[in-house]
Tab-separated table of C-alpha atoms and ligand atoms in Angstrom:
chain	number	residue	atom	x	y	z
A	1	MET	CA	0.000	0.000	0.000
A	2	LEU	CA	1.499	3.331	-1.030
A	3	GLN	CA	1.635	6.192	1.412
A	4	ILE	CA	0.950	9.365	-0.532
A	5	ILE	CA	1.728	12.994	0.231
A	6	SER	CA	-1.822	13.781	1.316
A	7	ASP	CA	-1.546	11.053	3.999
A	8	LEU	CA	0.888	13.232	5.946
A	9	GLU	CA	-0.312	16.129	8.126
A	10	ASP	CA	0.086	19.497	6.373
A	11	SER	CA	2.196	20.807	9.249
A	12	GLN	CA	4.855	18.137	8.566
A	13	PHE	CA	5.689	19.811	5.256
A	14	ASN	CA	5.980	23.324	6.630
A	15	GLY	CA	9.546	24.627	6.255
A	16	LYS	CA	10.820	21.148	5.324
A	17	ARG	CA	13.137	20.367	2.405
A	18	VAL	CA	11.272	17.914	0.195
A	19	LEU	CA	13.134	16.115	-2.578
A	20	VAL	CA	10.773	15.141	-5.380
A	21	ARG	CA	12.041	12.643	-7.961
A	22	VAL	CA	10.209	13.640	-11.106
A	23	ASP	CA	10.604	12.347	-14.649
A	24	PHE	CA	11.359	15.415	-16.731
A	25	ASN	CA	12.872	13.240	-19.450
A	26	VAL	CA	10.986	15.175	-22.116
A	27	SER	CA	11.725	16.147	-25.708
A	28	VAL	CA	13.945	19.218	-25.929
A	29	LEU	CA	14.434	20.755	-29.383
A	30	ASN	CA	16.829	23.644	-30.004
A	31	GLY	CA	16.957	24.487	-26.309
A	32	SER	CA	13.225	24.460	-25.637
A	33	VAL	CA	10.784	21.823	-24.455
A	34	SER	CA	8.665	20.496	-27.310
A	35	GLU	CA	6.481	18.057	-25.324
A	36	ASP	CA	5.626	18.884	-21.722
A	37	TYR	CA	3.027	16.258	-20.731
A	38	ARG	CA	5.308	14.738	-18.086
A	39	ILE	CA	5.996	18.180	-16.619
A	40	ARG	CA	2.315	19.081	-16.413
A	41	MET	CA	1.458	15.753	-14.766
A	42	THR	CA	3.708	16.556	-11.788
A	43	LEU	CA	2.164	19.985	-11.142
A	44	PRO	CA	-0.430	18.764	-8.599
A	45	THR	CA	2.368	17.321	-6.437
A	46	ILE	CA	4.701	20.305	-6.810
A	47	GLU	CA	1.981	22.845	-6.053
A	48	TYR	CA	0.607	20.797	-3.145
A	49	LEU	CA	4.014	20.793	-1.456
A	50	SER	CA	4.777	24.394	-2.289
A	51	LYS	CA	1.455	25.589	-0.850
A	52	ARG	CA	2.213	23.755	2.389
A	53	GLY	CA	5.432	25.688	2.847
A	54	SER	CA	7.944	23.079	1.728
A	55	LYS	CA	11.168	23.916	-0.031
A	56	VAL	CA	10.529	21.822	-3.124
A	57	VAL	CA	13.704	20.345	-4.619
A	58	LEU	CA	13.109	18.599	-7.951
A	59	ALA	CA	15.486	15.948	-9.294
A	60	SER	CA	15.317	14.238	-12.683
A	61	HIS	CA	17.284	12.691	-15.493
A	62	LEU	CA	17.105	13.751	-19.135
A	63	GLY	CA	18.095	11.331	-21.875
A	64	ARG	CA	21.077	9.036	-21.610
A	65	PRO	CA	24.111	11.374	-21.531
A	66	GLU	CA	27.644	10.155	-21.068
A	67	GLY	CA	28.851	12.534	-18.383
A	68	PRO	CA	27.906	16.229	-18.365
A	69	GLN	CA	26.688	17.312	-21.823
A	70	HIS	CA	25.175	20.722	-22.420
A	71	SER	CA	22.520	19.350	-24.783
A	72	TYR	CA	21.177	17.196	-21.929
A	73	SER	CA	20.877	20.051	-19.427
A	74	LEU	CA	17.589	20.415	-17.569
A	75	GLU	CA	17.794	24.214	-17.744
A	76	PRO	CA	15.204	24.477	-20.581
A	77	VAL	CA	12.874	22.373	-18.442
A	78	ALA	CA	13.210	24.827	-15.530
A	79	LYS	CA	12.215	27.593	-17.922
A	80	ARG	CA	9.163	25.665	-19.115
A	81	LEU	CA	8.165	24.789	-15.531
A	82	SER	CA	8.406	28.487	-14.588
A	83	GLU	CA	6.118	29.401	-17.480
A	84	ILE	CA	3.529	26.796	-16.494
A	85	ILE	CA	3.596	27.634	-12.786
A	86	GLY	CA	3.374	31.368	-13.415
A	87	LYS	CA	4.792	34.259	-11.478
A	88	LYS	CA	3.236	33.323	-8.143
A	89	THR	CA	5.966	30.802	-7.307
A	90	LYS	CA	9.666	31.097	-7.885
A	91	VAL	CA	11.356	28.292	-9.845
A	92	ARG	CA	15.140	28.315	-9.749
A	93	PHE	CA	17.658	26.087	-11.460
A	94	VAL	CA	21.049	24.973	-10.183
A	95	ASN	CA	23.655	23.538	-12.540
A	96	GLN	CA	24.605	20.677	-10.204
A	97	CYS	CA	22.569	17.945	-8.549
A	98	VAL	CA	24.653	17.197	-5.428
A	99	GLY	CA	27.368	18.913	-3.407
A	100	GLU	CA	28.025	22.220	-1.702
A	101	THR	CA	26.572	24.537	-4.345
A	102	VAL	CA	23.276	22.660	-4.170
A	103	HIS	CA	23.246	22.773	-0.364
A	104	ASN	CA	23.861	26.536	-0.509
A	105	GLU	CA	21.034	27.039	-3.005
A	106	ILE	CA	18.631	25.055	-0.834
A	107	GLU	CA	19.724	27.060	2.201
A	108	LYS	CA	18.715	30.262	0.374
A	109	MET	CA	15.234	28.962	-0.489
A	110	ASN	CA	12.143	30.399	1.138
A	111	LYS	CA	9.124	28.320	2.092
A	112	GLY	CA	7.193	27.376	-1.048
A	113	ASP	CA	10.107	27.936	-3.447
A	114	ILE	CA	10.943	25.411	-6.129
A	115	LEU	CA	14.447	24.417	-7.193
A	116	LEU	CA	15.241	22.133	-10.136
A	117	LEU	CA	18.573	20.310	-9.967
A	118	GLU	CA	20.748	19.536	-12.996
A	119	ASN	CA	20.510	16.158	-14.767
A	120	LEU	CA	21.217	13.313	-12.314
A	121	ARG	CA	22.744	11.240	-15.110
A	122	PHE	CA	25.659	13.664	-15.448
A	123	HIS	CA	27.022	11.417	-12.677
A	124	LYS	CA	27.499	7.791	-13.695
A	125	GLU	CA	26.879	6.929	-10.030
A	126	GLU	CA	23.165	7.621	-10.543
A	127	GLU	CA	22.592	4.639	-12.826
A	128	ALA	CA	25.096	2.555	-10.846
A	129	ASN	CA	22.881	3.060	-7.757
A	130	ASP	CA	26.077	4.055	-5.941
A	131	LEU	CA	25.847	4.293	-2.155
A	132	ILE	CA	27.997	7.425	-1.721
A	133	PHE	CA	26.025	9.249	-4.409
A	134	SER	CA	22.792	8.021	-2.797
A	135	LYS	CA	23.954	9.512	0.507
A	136	GLN	CA	24.753	12.811	-1.212
A	137	ILE	CA	21.240	12.910	-2.650
A	138	ALA	CA	19.644	11.935	0.644
A	139	SER	CA	21.543	14.713	2.475
A	140	LEU	CA	19.679	17.335	0.427
A	141	ALA	CA	16.264	16.917	2.033
A	142	ASP	CA	14.156	15.852	5.009
A	143	ILE	CA	11.399	14.103	3.057
A	144	TYR	CA	11.512	12.072	-0.180
A	145	VAL	CA	8.684	11.982	-2.708
A	146	ASN	CA	8.597	9.835	-5.858
A	147	ASP	CA	6.365	11.237	-8.581
A	148	ALA	CA	8.299	9.657	-11.438
A	149	PHE	CA	6.226	6.598	-12.322
A	150	SER	CA	7.864	6.431	-15.741
A	151	THR	CA	11.303	5.918	-14.152
A	152	SER	CA	10.220	3.635	-11.339
A	153	HIS	CA	11.328	0.528	-13.264
A	154	ARG	CA	14.927	1.762	-12.859
A	155	ARG	CA	17.012	0.747	-9.846
A	156	HIS	CA	19.007	3.975	-9.720
A	157	ALA	CA	20.352	6.095	-6.851
A	158	SER	CA	17.534	8.645	-7.035
A	159	THR	CA	14.782	6.040	-7.388
A	160	HIS	CA	16.146	3.360	-5.095
A	161	GLY	CA	19.485	3.795	-3.254
A	162	ALA	CA	18.763	7.212	-1.763
A	163	VAL	CA	15.141	6.401	-0.974
A	164	LYS	CA	16.049	3.841	1.649
A	165	LEU	CA	17.996	6.513	3.539
A	166	PHE	CA	14.918	8.647	4.208
A	167	ASP	CA	12.605	8.076	7.184
A	168	ILE	CA	9.709	9.734	5.395
A	169	LYS	CA	9.206	8.638	1.776
A	170	LEU	CA	5.964	9.126	-0.046
A	171	ALA	CA	4.334	8.731	-3.424
A	172	GLY	CA	3.311	11.830	-5.335
A	173	PHE	CA	-0.130	12.223	-6.902
A	174	ASN	CA	0.960	11.275	-10.407
A	175	LEU	CA	2.725	8.101	-9.306
A	176	ASN	CA	-0.330	7.159	-7.289
A	177	LYS	CA	-2.708	7.867	-10.162
A	178	GLU	CA	-0.654	5.770	-12.568
A	179	VAL	CA	-0.472	2.868	-10.128
A	180	GLY	CA	-4.230	3.117	-9.563
A	181	TYR	CA	-5.222	2.997	-13.224
A	182	LEU	CA	-2.668	0.403	-14.253
A	183	SER	CA	-3.473	-1.843	-11.269
A	184	MET	CA	-7.117	-1.724	-12.317
A	185	ILE	CA	-6.144	-2.984	-15.778
A	186	LYS	CA	-3.764	-5.583	-14.417
A	187	GLU	CA	-5.994	-6.952	-11.705
A	188	ASN	CA	-9.608	-6.064	-12.219
A	189	PRO	CA	-10.492	-4.444	-15.548
A	190	ILE	CA	-14.124	-3.466	-16.027
A	191	LYS	CA	-15.517	-5.884	-18.620
A	192	PRO	CA	-15.565	-6.045	-21.547
A	193	PHE	CA	-11.805	-5.492	-21.584
A	194	THR	CA	-10.318	-4.704	-24.985
A	195	LEU	CA	-6.596	-4.605	-25.595
A	196	VAL	CA	-5.217	-2.815	-28.643
A	197	ILE	CA	-1.585	-3.595	-29.356
A	198	GLY	CA	0.488	-2.193	-32.196
A	199	GLY	CA	3.902	-0.651	-32.782
A	200	VAL	CA	7.090	-2.550	-33.453
A	201	LYS	CA	8.562	-3.579	-30.126
A	202	ILE	CA	6.970	-7.017	-29.610
A	203	LYS	CA	9.837	-7.966	-27.305
A	204	ASP	CA	8.963	-5.186	-24.822
A	205	LYS	CA	5.259	-6.026	-24.933
A	206	ILE	CA	5.331	-9.788	-24.431
A	207	GLY	CA	5.417	-9.586	-20.618
A	208	ALA	CA	2.370	-7.319	-20.529
A	209	LEU	CA	0.587	-9.472	-23.114
A	210	GLU	CA	1.230	-12.631	-21.095
A	211	ASN	CA	-0.396	-11.051	-18.085
A	212	LEU	CA	-3.274	-9.386	-19.895
A	213	LEU	CA	-4.219	-11.972	-22.555
A	214	PRO	CA	-6.062	-14.220	-20.087
A	215	LYS	CA	-8.040	-11.220	-18.743
A	216	ALA	CA	-8.902	-9.558	-22.049
A	217	ASP	CA	-12.142	-10.259	-23.884
A	218	ARG	CA	-10.717	-9.008	-27.176
A	219	VAL	CA	-7.157	-8.358	-28.339
A	220	LEU	CA	-6.723	-6.306	-31.498
A	221	ILE	CA	-3.287	-6.515	-33.048
A	222	GLY	CA	-2.060	-3.902	-35.509
A	223	GLY	CA	1.139	-2.107	-36.491
A	224	ALA	CA	4.240	-4.045	-37.398
A	225	ALA	CA	3.445	-6.470	-34.560
A	226	ALA	CA	0.538	-7.836	-36.609
A	227	TYR	CA	2.782	-9.304	-39.316
A	228	THR	CA	4.503	-11.660	-36.910
A	229	PHE	CA	1.053	-12.933	-35.900
A	230	LEU	CA	-0.052	-13.267	-39.536
A	231	LYS	CA	3.176	-15.040	-40.434
A	232	ALA	CA	2.567	-17.506	-37.582
A	233	LYS	CA	-0.815	-18.261	-39.180
A	234	GLY	CA	0.829	-19.008	-42.514
A	235	ILE	CA	-0.361	-15.843	-44.256
A	236	ASN	CA	2.039	-14.276	-46.749
A	237	THR	CA	3.522	-11.102	-45.253
A	238	GLY	CA	5.837	-10.061	-48.117
A	239	ASN	CA	8.700	-7.932	-46.843
A	240	SER	CA	6.832	-6.626	-43.756
A	241	VAL	CA	8.680	-6.347	-40.435
A	242	ILE	CA	8.711	-9.785	-38.806
A	243	ASN	CA	10.036	-10.571	-35.371
A	244	PHE	CA	11.392	-14.072	-36.019
A	245	GLU	CA	12.790	-14.432	-32.523
A	246	HIS	CA	9.319	-14.271	-31.024
A	247	LEU	CA	7.519	-16.290	-33.667
A	248	PRO	CA	7.306	-19.361	-31.352
A	249	TRP	CA	5.777	-17.246	-28.568
A	250	VAL	CA	3.269	-15.727	-30.969
A	251	THR	CA	2.351	-19.165	-32.364
A	252	ASN	CA	1.702	-20.397	-28.861
A	253	ALA	CA	-0.373	-17.303	-27.949
A	254	LEU	CA	-2.485	-17.879	-31.055
A	255	SER	CA	-3.125	-21.497	-30.177
A	256	THR	CA	-4.144	-20.652	-26.588
A	257	PHE	CA	-6.007	-17.378	-27.096
A	258	GLY	CA	-6.779	-17.508	-30.816
A	259	ASP	CA	-10.527	-16.934	-30.414
A	260	LYS	CA	-10.063	-13.555	-28.756
A	261	ILE	CA	-7.183	-12.292	-30.928
A	262	MET	CA	-8.210	-10.207	-33.932
A	263	LEU	CA	-5.729	-9.653	-36.780
A	264	PRO	CA	-5.795	-7.300	-39.768
A	265	SER	CA	-7.700	-8.668	-42.765
A	266	ASP	CA	-6.512	-5.972	-45.178
A	267	HIS	CA	-3.473	-3.736	-45.377
A	268	VAL	CA	-2.055	-0.574	-46.850
A	269	ILE	CA	1.073	-1.794	-48.595
A	270	ALA	CA	3.983	-0.239	-50.466
A	271	SER	CA	7.393	-1.309	-51.651
A	272	SER	CA	9.114	1.263	-49.425
A	273	PRO	CA	8.178	3.637	-46.587
A	274	LYS	CA	8.172	6.536	-49.049
A	275	GLY	CA	4.665	5.359	-49.866
A	276	TYR	CA	4.478	6.500	-53.492
A	277	SER	CA	3.156	3.127	-54.582
A	278	ALA	CA	0.778	2.680	-51.614
A	279	SER	CA	-2.198	0.446	-52.322
A	280	LEU	CA	-4.794	-1.585	-50.467
A	281	VAL	CA	-4.668	-5.385	-50.380
A	282	LYS	CA	-6.883	-8.015	-48.763
A	283	GLY	CA	-5.431	-11.192	-47.245
A	284	ASP	CA	-1.924	-12.113	-48.376
A	285	ILE	CA	0.694	-9.423	-48.934
A	286	PRO	CA	2.425	-9.920	-52.298
A	287	ASP	CA	6.137	-10.732	-52.364
A	288	GLY	CA	8.347	-7.636	-52.243
A	289	MET	CA	5.621	-5.479	-50.671
A	290	ILE	CA	5.507	-4.222	-47.046
A	291	GLY	CA	2.466	-3.732	-44.816
A	292	PHE	CA	2.574	-0.215	-43.349
A	293	ASP	CA	-0.969	0.257	-42.045
A	294	ILE	CA	-4.186	-1.608	-41.387
A	295	GLY	CA	-6.678	-1.357	-44.268
A	296	ASN	CA	-10.204	0.119	-44.281
A	297	GLU	CA	-12.018	-3.136	-43.541
A	298	THR	CA	-9.743	-3.733	-40.532
A	299	VAL	CA	-10.283	-0.142	-39.378
A	300	GLU	CA	-14.034	-0.786	-39.392
A	301	ARG	CA	-13.764	-4.105	-37.564
A	302	TYR	CA	-11.388	-2.669	-34.937
A	303	SER	CA	-13.311	0.596	-34.493
A	304	ALA	CA	-16.487	-1.369	-33.870
A	305	GLU	CA	-14.747	-3.294	-31.085
A	306	VAL	CA	-13.158	-0.234	-29.466
A	307	GLY	CA	-15.785	2.448	-29.832
A	308	ALA	CA	-19.104	0.690	-30.210
A	309	LYS	CA	-19.028	-1.754	-27.299
A	310	GLY	CA	-18.968	-0.938	-23.668
A	311	PRO	CA	-18.902	0.588	-21.254
A	312	GLY	CA	-15.827	-1.421	-20.369
A	313	THR	CA	-12.071	-0.911	-20.407
A	314	VAL	CA	-9.805	-0.286	-23.390
A	315	PHE	CA	-6.022	-0.202	-23.166
A	316	TRP	CA	-4.105	0.903	-26.250
A	317	ASN	CA	-0.356	0.645	-26.744
A	318	GLY	CA	1.401	1.001	-30.079
A	319	PRO	CA	0.335	2.716	-33.326
A	320	MET	CA	-1.527	0.712	-36.002
A	321	GLY	CA	0.933	1.675	-38.731
A	322	LEU	CA	3.848	3.850	-39.736
A	323	PHE	CA	1.700	6.842	-38.732
A	324	GLU	CA	4.545	9.358	-39.013
A	325	ILE	CA	4.022	9.167	-42.776
A	326	GLY	CA	0.667	10.491	-43.988
A	327	PHE	CA	-0.027	7.576	-46.371
A	328	PHE	CA	0.072	5.165	-43.433
A	329	ALA	CA	-1.615	7.165	-40.658
A	330	ASN	CA	-5.271	6.365	-41.353
A	331	GLY	CA	-5.538	3.232	-39.167
A	332	THR	CA	-3.900	4.886	-36.168
A	333	ILE	CA	-5.958	8.071	-36.487
A	334	ASN	CA	-9.180	6.077	-36.599
A	335	ILE	CA	-8.277	3.967	-33.597
A	336	ALA	CA	-7.483	7.167	-31.653
A	337	LYS	CA	-10.910	8.541	-32.578
A	338	SER	CA	-12.580	5.282	-31.564
A	339	MET	CA	-10.804	5.526	-28.214
A	340	ALA	CA	-12.340	8.985	-27.741
A	341	LEU	CA	-15.764	7.596	-28.671
A	342	ALA	CA	-15.400	4.734	-26.181
A	343	PHE	CA	-14.541	7.298	-23.487
A	344	TRP	CA	-17.602	9.415	-24.292
A	345	ARG	CA	-19.716	6.266	-24.077
A	346	GLY	CA	-18.483	5.631	-20.546
A	347	SER	CA	-15.572	3.219	-20.974
A	348	LYS	CA	-12.356	3.557	-19.028
A	349	THR	CA	-9.780	4.250	-21.698
A	350	LEU	CA	-6.042	4.146	-21.153
A	351	ILE	CA	-3.183	4.935	-23.464
A	352	GLY	CA	0.456	3.976	-22.917
A	353	GLY	CA	3.647	4.415	-24.945
A	354	GLY	CA	5.552	7.444	-26.195
A	355	ASP	CA	4.683	6.946	-29.859
A	356	THR	CA	1.052	6.186	-29.054
A	357	LEU	CA	0.719	9.537	-27.273
A	358	GLU	CA	2.214	11.244	-30.352
A	359	ALA	CA	-0.243	9.387	-32.552
A	360	MET	CA	-3.192	10.375	-30.385
A	361	LYS	CA	-2.224	14.030	-30.716
A	362	LYS	CA	-1.808	13.668	-34.455
A	363	ALA	CA	-5.373	12.340	-34.593
A	364	GLY	CA	-6.582	15.482	-32.810
A	365	VAL	CA	-7.665	13.528	-29.729
A	366	SER	CA	-6.904	15.525	-26.585
A	367	GLU	CA	-5.761	14.259	-23.188
A	368	GLY	CA	-9.213	15.141	-21.839
A	369	GLU	CA	-10.829	12.611	-24.182
A	370	VAL	CA	-9.058	9.675	-22.540
A	371	SER	CA	-9.473	8.438	-18.958
A	372	HIS	CA	-5.734	8.240	-18.481
A	373	VAL	CA	-2.653	8.769	-20.599
A	374	SER	CA	0.258	7.035	-18.916
A	375	THR	CA	3.490	9.014	-18.644
A	376	GLY	CA	5.401	5.755	-18.920
A	377	GLY	CA	6.785	3.828	-21.860
A	378	GLY	CA	8.933	0.962	-20.576
A	379	ALA	CA	7.663	1.451	-17.022
A	380	THR	CA	4.029	1.020	-18.019
A	381	LEU	CA	4.714	-2.239	-19.856
A	382	ARG	CA	6.871	-3.572	-17.014
A	383	PHE	CA	4.196	-2.716	-14.472
A	384	LEU	CA	1.532	-4.444	-16.557
A	385	ALA	CA	3.833	-7.445	-16.923
A	386	GLY	CA	3.854	-7.721	-13.130
A	387	ASP	CA	7.582	-7.005	-12.866
A	388	GLU	CA	9.012	-5.581	-9.667
A	389	MET	CA	9.258	-1.777	-9.793
A	390	PRO	CA	12.329	-0.796	-7.695
A	391	GLY	CA	11.195	2.833	-7.412
A	392	ILE	CA	7.881	1.796	-5.905
A	393	VAL	CA	9.246	-1.019	-3.759
A	394	ALA	CA	11.809	1.390	-2.245
A	395	LEU	CA	9.008	3.581	-0.883
A	396	ASN	CA	8.064	0.745	1.449
A	397	GLU	CA	11.593	-0.373	2.397
A	398	LYS	CA	13.642	0.604	5.405
B	401	LIG	P1	5.054	2.893	-28.346
B	401	LIG	O1	6.189	3.886	-28.261
B	401	LIG	O2	3.726	3.582	-28.383
B	401	LIG	O3	5.123	1.823	-27.298
B	401	LIG	P2	6.433	1.337	-30.349
B	401	LIG	O4	7.693	2.039	-29.967
B	401	LIG	O5	6.322	-0.104	-30.054
B	401	LIG	O6	5.170	2.123	-29.755
B	401	LIG	O7	6.231	1.480	-31.926
B	401	LIG	C1	6.032	2.706	-32.552
B	401	LIG	C2	6.619	2.696	-33.924
B	401	LIG	O8	6.114	1.615	-34.687
B	401	LIG	C3	6.271	3.962	-34.699
B	401	LIG	O9	7.459	4.656	-35.001
B	401	LIG	C4	5.602	3.423	-35.958
B	401	LIG	O10	5.952	4.123	-37.121
B	401	LIG	C5	6.109	2.011	-36.034
B	401	LIG	N1	5.250	1.136	-36.835
B	401	LIG	C6	3.965	0.840	-36.628
B	401	LIG	N2	3.494	0.033	-37.589
B	401	LIG	C7	4.511	-0.195	-38.443
B	401	LIG	C8	4.659	-0.961	-39.634
B	401	LIG	N3	3.647	-1.640	-40.146
B	401	LIG	N4	5.864	-0.987	-40.223
B	401	LIG	C9	6.895	-0.291	-39.714
B	401	LIG	N5	6.824	0.462	-38.588
B	401	LIG	C10	5.651	0.508	-37.962
B	402	LIG	C1	11.469	6.902	-20.161
B	402	LIG	O1	11.464	7.850	-20.938
B	402	LIG	O2	10.982	5.786	-20.440
B	402	LIG	C2	11.995	7.133	-18.777
B	402	LIG	O3	12.308	8.482	-18.572
B	402	LIG	C3	13.193	6.242	-18.470
B	402	LIG	O4	14.262	6.562	-19.306
B	402	LIG	P1	15.406	5.481	-19.577
B	402	LIG	O5	14.773	4.395	-20.442
B	402	LIG	O6	16.518	6.219	-20.274
B	402	LIG	O7	15.817	4.916	-18.256
B	403	LIG	MG1	8.221	3.856	-28.901
């Protein structure tokens, strides 16, 4: 059971230094933040603590730098956070994440102020879960809060090693919300439960599929993932992306859960991703051609399952095609719209995966038209697979 920040008396936060591990690993283009969903999702926690008089110290990673690299600095994120929070609260940035300078900056903070530390991964000790580095992090604050669900599958100093050194460690609102929604899907989805799986990374999705296949009433497979399933059924897939390594797993899944798994019956094909020769084909994909999107008939069959049934639960991870290219975006755009329809009809709808969020935006479906958009990519799939989440486990460890 997670203890969350609102479980602690307000007075306990007053004047205290609170270290919040956030996941501000967002897209930064030419020095400014181009996608700020993860930042916005932590605002309830940051503002809650700030209003209760805490000195709010935010720590995050950005990307996978090798040592300090200017292009991986969190400074643009501090700027974006300041803009979102507005003038009422001060957001400062410090170009280090541990050590004397940071201590001095925290010392200067007033109650309610917010300080963002520089990228934790500028120190290799972060990912190594190093004890000395963990102690340096822990020395910065009185209370630890984890609001970085999307990094909680990492056993790093800021998500694990340092956490154990705090007496008071709590979950933030976003972490708690993610765990709530994803636990519902994992343990007790409202029926009928429809799973929509696409994208390319079958390997990363197998764990989640293993856990969810028995619970789902319908599983719709699209994207590149579909061709491995079609191949396993002996259908000609031309030059489409096939994951040969997982063909045995897919064959087995089809023999156990075949009656609930739906596969594309027609495809938008082309000889290359440029799409100039794109055409629609039913059934087998001719030799030399590649499937890049689900076809119109499949869109109709899938949309009917997602949007027209219910109210139940729908979880969608992975685009239905190479949606980045206009010729192949139709399937994904229609599934996103069906998700919105399912939501309006009362279903619980959840979206996970970085590319899926992009795709949803491209379809013009807003965050408010989905019950929950997970901030996690890998973390969401690991959680759904039932894997241990070191960042969450650490909140309950001494
Ligand atoms: P997510 O990030 O949502 O978990 P993935 O990373 O698994 O999704 O996959 C997303 C990628 O899959 C997108 O870049 C998309 O273009 C690609 N994709 C989807 N369908 C196909 C396809 N038929 N052929 C090639 N790439 C595809
Ligand atoms: C993510 O974007 O999935 C998280 O921020 C974790 O990043 P990582 O895969 O580099 O650990
Ligand atoms: Mg992806």
